[in-house]
Amino acid sequence: MRFALAWLLLLAASAAQADELVIYRCTDAAGALTVQNMPCPKGSKQQIKRMQSLATVPMTPPAPTPVAPETTPAATSAATPSPPSAAAPATPVATVRLPPPNLFRCTTRDGGGYVTEDSEPASRCEPLQTTGLDGNPQGGAGEACEVVHDTCARVPDEGLCEAWKKRCDEAEVAWRFTRAETSEKNKAEFDRVQRILTESACGG
């Protein structure tokens, strides 16, 4: 009776428990992508994905082992051995592809736009027109600029794959139609973006 009561309590506790699965996507300074179940190392760009894991279901208690009746030597010799059972075929394990990292679509002050992996891209200083003391714009001797910040918003999940494909195309154009001194750097950036795209759910 005490064994049955303890088993029912374990069954109720296991059925009510559903843990949250946390996945950390880490991108180091060299652009290498790592997916792990612990926080990223210091210096890496970290993105966190939270998913609800399935609640575990306890196994049914084993049935009591029946006691075989005693047999005589004659009956034992007459018993026919059962043939060995064939091994069950191995079930293939499906590859799980995660969504790609977030992208942000930014708008410049003049109405232009671009896509970036940074939620807050670096500010830039746009030059201003200088004038002389008499108000003549041709007589300005100094230089001045205004610090501006672009407005950025996260790309929705349903448009994330399309945005990454566009970013990959732009990286390839920048590599193939670039100057010789920046070709190696642009090629490395194209390889990094292409690897993220093909290894994510967008490339599956």
mmCIF file of C-alpha atoms in Angstrom:
data_model
loop_
_atom_site.group_PDB
_atom_site.id
_atom_site.type_symbol
_atom_site.label_atom_id
_atom_site.label_comp_id
_atom_site.label_asym_id
_atom_site.label_seq_id
_atom_site.Cartn_x
_atom_site.Cartn_y
_atom_site.Cartn_z
ATOM 1 C CA MET A 1 0.000 0.000 0.000
ATOM 2 C CA ARG A 2 2.806 2.463 0.872
ATOM 3 C CA PHE A 3 4.572 1.681 -2.438
ATOM 4 C CA ALA A 4 1.401 2.463 -4.441
ATOM 5 C CA LEU A 5 0.846 5.767 -2.582
ATOM 6 C CA ALA A 6 4.451 6.914 -3.168
ATOM 7 C CA TRP A 7 4.177 6.031 -6.867
ATOM 8 C CA LEU A 8 0.969 8.094 -7.283
ATOM 9 C CA LEU A 9 2.614 11.137 -5.629
ATOM 10 C CA LEU A 10 5.621 10.864 -7.996
ATOM 11 C CA LEU A 11 3.290 10.600 -11.007
ATOM 12 C CA ALA A 12 1.340 13.747 -9.980
ATOM 13 C CA ALA A 13 4.522 15.789 -9.404
ATOM 14 C CA SER A 14 6.087 14.747 -12.727
ATOM 15 C CA ALA A 15 2.936 15.472 -14.780
ATOM 16 C CA ALA A 16 2.645 19.008 -13.349
ATOM 17 C CA GLN A 17 6.242 19.979 -14.082
ATOM 18 C CA ALA A 18 7.263 21.583 -17.398
ATOM 19 C CA ASP A 19 10.716 23.221 -17.457
ATOM 20 C CA GLU A 20 11.654 26.181 -19.601
ATOM 21 C CA LEU A 21 14.455 25.449 -22.108
ATOM 22 C CA VAL A 22 16.926 28.333 -22.543
ATOM 23 C CA ILE A 23 19.239 28.332 -25.601
ATOM 24 C CA TYR A 24 22.167 30.750 -25.903
ATOM 25 C CA ARG A 25 23.372 31.730 -29.404
ATOM 26 C CA CYS A 26 26.930 33.102 -29.172
ATOM 27 C CA THR A 27 28.857 34.975 -31.878
ATOM 28 C CA ASP A 28 32.527 35.682 -31.051
ATOM 29 C CA ALA A 29 34.713 38.490 -32.393
ATOM 30 C CA ALA A 30 35.763 36.346 -35.390
ATOM 31 C CA GLY A 31 32.122 35.728 -36.380
ATOM 32 C CA ALA A 32 32.041 32.051 -35.306
ATOM 33 C CA LEU A 33 28.525 30.965 -34.257
ATOM 34 C CA THR A 34 28.003 28.639 -31.264
ATOM 35 C CA VAL A 35 24.701 27.356 -29.859
ATOM 36 C CA GLN A 36 24.819 26.147 -26.235
ATOM 37 C CA ASN A 37 22.731 25.758 -23.075
ATOM 38 C CA MET A 38 24.827 28.092 -20.904
ATOM 39 C CA PRO A 39 25.614 31.855 -21.058
ATOM 40 C CA CYS A 40 28.068 32.977 -23.751
ATOM 41 C CA PRO A 41 31.740 33.705 -22.879
ATOM 42 C CA LYS A 42 32.714 37.279 -22.103
ATOM 43 C CA GLY A 43 33.245 39.338 -25.264
ATOM 44 C CA SER A 44 30.750 37.337 -27.366
ATOM 45 C CA LYS A 45 27.469 38.702 -28.751
ATOM 46 C CA GLN A 46 24.717 36.800 -26.965
ATOM 47 C CA GLN A 47 21.140 36.096 -28.023
ATOM 48 C CA ILE A 48 18.737 34.109 -25.842
ATOM 49 C CA LYS A 49 15.901 31.889 -27.087
ATOM 50 C CA ARG A 50 13.388 30.569 -24.551
ATOM 51 C CA MET A 51 11.243 27.570 -25.389
ATOM 52 C CA GLN A 52 8.811 25.500 -23.334
ATOM 53 C CA SER A 53 10.053 21.915 -23.029
ATOM 54 C CA LEU A 54 7.713 18.954 -22.816
ATOM 55 C CA ALA A 55 6.737 17.727 -19.362
ATOM 56 C CA THR A 56 8.265 14.381 -18.507
ATOM 57 C CA VAL A 57 5.938 11.409 -18.008
ATOM 58 C CA PRO A 58 7.028 8.713 -15.556
ATOM 59 C CA MET A 59 7.212 5.132 -16.681
ATOM 60 C CA THR A 60 4.540 2.692 -15.553
ATOM 61 C CA PRO A 61 5.537 0.589 -12.542
ATOM 62 C CA PRO A 62 6.998 -2.782 -13.467
ATOM 63 C CA ALA A 63 4.681 -5.739 -13.135
ATOM 64 C CA PRO A 64 5.658 -8.343 -10.523
ATOM 65 C CA THR A 65 7.819 -11.109 -11.942
ATOM 66 C CA PRO A 66 5.825 -14.369 -12.121
ATOM 67 C CA VAL A 67 7.379 -17.383 -10.438
ATOM 68 C CA ALA A 68 7.923 -20.180 -12.925
ATOM 69 C CA PRO A 69 6.610 -23.586 -11.831
ATOM 70 C CA GLU A 70 9.134 -26.282 -11.115
ATOM 71 C CA THR A 71 9.744 -28.575 -14.077
ATOM 72 C CA THR A 72 11.105 -32.068 -14.239
ATOM 73 C CA PRO A 73 14.290 -32.825 -16.210
ATOM 74 C CA ALA A 74 12.200 -34.553 -18.868
ATOM 75 C CA ALA A 75 9.982 -31.518 -19.358
ATOM 76 C CA THR A 76 13.046 -29.223 -19.487
ATOM 77 C CA SER A 77 14.710 -31.252 -22.222
ATOM 78 C CA ALA A 78 11.498 -31.286 -24.235
ATOM 79 C CA ALA A 79 11.126 -27.510 -24.184
ATOM 80 C CA THR A 80 11.858 -25.843 -27.508
ATOM 81 C CA PRO A 81 14.088 -22.688 -27.311
ATOM 82 C CA SER A 82 12.488 -19.583 -28.822
ATOM 83 C CA PRO A 83 14.331 -17.969 -31.764
ATOM 84 C CA PRO A 84 16.236 -14.750 -31.020
ATOM 85 C CA SER A 85 14.216 -11.610 -31.773
ATOM 86 C CA ALA A 86 15.433 -9.367 -34.596
ATOM 87 C CA ALA A 87 16.912 -6.026 -33.553
ATOM 88 C CA ALA A 88 14.615 -3.079 -34.180
ATOM 89 C CA PRO A 89 15.866 -0.682 -36.886
ATOM 90 C CA ALA A 90 17.449 2.508 -35.593
ATOM 91 C CA THR A 91 15.220 5.582 -35.787
ATOM 92 C CA PRO A 92 16.930 8.474 -37.627
ATOM 93 C CA VAL A 93 17.438 11.586 -35.511
ATOM 94 C CA ALA A 94 15.998 14.727 -37.113
ATOM 95 C CA THR A 95 18.274 17.772 -37.304
ATOM 96 C CA VAL A 96 16.818 20.746 -35.415
ATOM 97 C CA ARG A 97 17.486 24.094 -37.092
ATOM 98 C CA LEU A 98 17.052 27.224 -34.986
ATOM 99 C CA PRO A 99 15.802 30.583 -36.278
ATOM 100 C CA PRO A 100 18.522 33.028 -37.432
ATOM 101 C CA PRO A 101 19.667 35.896 -35.167
ATOM 102 C CA ASN A 102 17.645 39.097 -35.042
ATOM 103 C CA LEU A 103 18.051 41.804 -37.673
ATOM 104 C CA PHE A 104 17.100 45.477 -37.468
ATOM 105 C CA ARG A 105 15.826 47.687 -40.301
ATOM 106 C CA CYS A 106 17.104 51.261 -39.920
ATOM 107 C CA THR A 107 15.968 54.492 -41.565
ATOM 108 C CA THR A 108 18.284 57.446 -42.138
ATOM 109 C CA ARG A 109 17.287 61.082 -41.802
ATOM 110 C CA ASP A 110 17.177 61.543 -45.584
ATOM 111 C CA GLY A 111 14.751 58.602 -46.013
ATOM 112 C CA GLY A 112 17.276 55.920 -46.918
ATOM 113 C CA GLY A 113 17.344 52.522 -45.263
ATOM 114 C CA TYR A 114 19.547 49.530 -44.500
ATOM 115 C CA VAL A 115 19.532 46.291 -42.460
ATOM 116 C CA THR A 116 21.974 45.630 -39.628
ATOM 117 C CA GLU A 117 22.578 43.163 -36.797
ATOM 118 C CA ASP A 118 22.993 46.019 -34.272
ATOM 119 C CA SER A 119 19.888 47.293 -32.522
ATOM 120 C CA GLU A 120 21.654 50.642 -31.928
ATOM 121 C CA PRO A 121 24.097 51.347 -34.792
ATOM 122 C CA ALA A 122 26.923 53.794 -34.202
ATOM 123 C CA SER A 123 26.114 57.486 -34.612
ATOM 124 C CA ARG A 124 27.713 59.510 -37.381
ATOM 125 C CA CYS A 125 28.520 63.177 -37.902
ATOM 126 C CA GLU A 126 27.042 64.785 -41.020
ATOM 127 C CA PRO A 127 28.825 67.945 -42.289
ATOM 128 C CA LEU A 128 27.106 71.318 -41.944
ATOM 129 C CA GLN A 129 27.377 74.372 -44.144
ATOM 130 C CA THR A 130 29.587 77.083 -42.600
ATOM 131 C CA THR A 131 29.397 80.801 -43.336
ATOM 132 C CA GLY A 132 31.647 83.774 -42.850
ATOM 133 C CA LEU A 133 31.123 86.509 -40.266
ATOM 134 C CA ASP A 134 29.240 88.540 -42.878
ATOM 135 C CA GLY A 135 26.810 85.654 -43.535
ATOM 136 C CA ASN A 136 28.393 84.730 -46.858
ATOM 137 C CA PRO A 137 28.412 80.906 -47.245
ATOM 138 C CA GLN A 138 31.415 81.173 -49.532
ATOM 139 C CA GLY A 139 33.495 82.781 -46.806
ATOM 140 C CA GLY A 140 33.234 80.043 -44.173
ATOM 141 C CA ALA A 141 36.709 79.051 -43.071
ATOM 142 C CA GLY A 142 35.867 76.343 -40.529
ATOM 143 C CA GLU A 143 34.192 72.946 -40.611
ATOM 144 C CA ALA A 144 31.237 71.723 -38.572
ATOM 145 C CA CYS A 145 29.081 68.599 -38.387
ATOM 146 C CA GLU A 146 25.940 67.366 -36.640
ATOM 147 C CA VAL A 147 25.765 64.044 -34.787
ATOM 148 C CA VAL A 148 22.756 62.024 -36.034
ATOM 149 C CA HIS A 149 21.255 58.699 -34.959
ATOM 150 C CA ASP A 150 19.317 56.434 -37.315
ATOM 151 C CA THR A 151 15.912 55.051 -36.296
ATOM 152 C CA CYS A 152 15.918 51.223 -36.120
ATOM 153 C CA ALA A 153 13.208 48.599 -35.534
ATOM 154 C CA ARG A 154 13.445 44.816 -35.201
ATOM 155 C CA VAL A 155 12.526 42.815 -38.313
ATOM 156 C CA PRO A 156 9.402 40.669 -37.544
ATOM 157 C CA ASP A 157 9.909 36.900 -37.304
ATOM 158 C CA GLU A 158 7.920 36.231 -40.485
ATOM 159 C CA GLY A 159 10.264 38.489 -42.489
ATOM 160 C CA LEU A 160 13.531 37.442 -40.841
ATOM 161 C CA CYS A 161 14.559 34.821 -43.427
ATOM 162 C CA GLU A 162 13.936 37.209 -46.327
ATOM 163 C CA ALA A 163 15.954 39.929 -44.585
ATOM 164 C CA TRP A 164 18.911 37.565 -44.030
ATOM 165 C CA LYS A 165 18.832 36.484 -47.695
ATOM 166 C CA LYS A 166 18.934 40.140 -48.743
ATOM 167 C CA ARG A 167 21.821 40.782 -46.370
ATOM 168 C CA CYS A 168 23.681 37.787 -47.833
ATOM 169 C CA ASP A 169 23.183 39.126 -51.383
ATOM 170 C CA GLU A 170 24.478 42.555 -50.355
ATOM 171 C CA ALA A 171 27.538 41.002 -48.699
ATOM 172 C CA GLU A 172 28.303 39.020 -51.869
ATOM 173 C CA VAL A 173 28.031 42.147 -54.052
ATOM 174 C CA ALA A 174 30.322 44.041 -51.658
ATOM 175 C CA TRP A 175 32.889 41.235 -51.943
ATOM 176 C CA ARG A 176 32.800 40.668 -55.703
ATOM 177 C CA PHE A 177 32.775 44.362 -56.665
ATOM 178 C CA THR A 178 35.309 45.749 -54.210
ATOM 179 C CA ARG A 179 38.814 47.092 -54.256
ATOM 180 C CA ALA A 180 41.726 44.673 -53.882
ATOM 181 C CA GLU A 181 42.750 45.985 -50.461
ATOM 182 C CA THR A 182 39.309 45.210 -48.934
ATOM 183 C CA SER A 183 38.505 42.044 -50.888
ATOM 184 C CA GLU A 184 39.713 39.613 -48.210
ATOM 185 C CA LYS A 185 37.773 41.373 -45.437
ATOM 186 C CA ASN A 186 34.565 41.509 -47.516
ATOM 187 C CA LYS A 187 34.939 37.844 -48.484
ATOM 188 C CA ALA A 188 35.171 36.846 -44.795
ATOM 189 C CA GLU A 189 32.011 38.853 -44.033
ATOM 190 C CA PHE A 190 30.140 37.174 -46.907
ATOM 191 C CA ASP A 191 31.199 33.708 -45.688
ATOM 192 C CA ARG A 192 30.013 34.545 -42.155
ATOM 193 C CA VAL A 193 26.579 35.781 -43.272
ATOM 194 C CA GLN A 194 26.134 32.851 -45.653
ATOM 195 C CA ARG A 195 27.021 30.361 -42.885
ATOM 196 C CA ILE A 196 24.426 31.891 -40.537
ATOM 197 C CA LEU A 197 21.776 31.699 -43.257
ATOM 198 C CA THR A 198 22.440 28.101 -44.340
ATOM 199 C CA GLU A 199 22.764 26.706 -40.798
ATOM 200 C CA SER A 200 19.523 28.317 -39.591
ATOM 201 C CA ALA A 201 15.908 27.363 -40.215
ATOM 202 C CA CYS A 202 15.986 29.666 -43.270
ATOM 203 C CA GLY A 203 18.387 27.335 -45.080
ATOM 204 C CA GLY A 204 16.660 24.105 -44.077
#
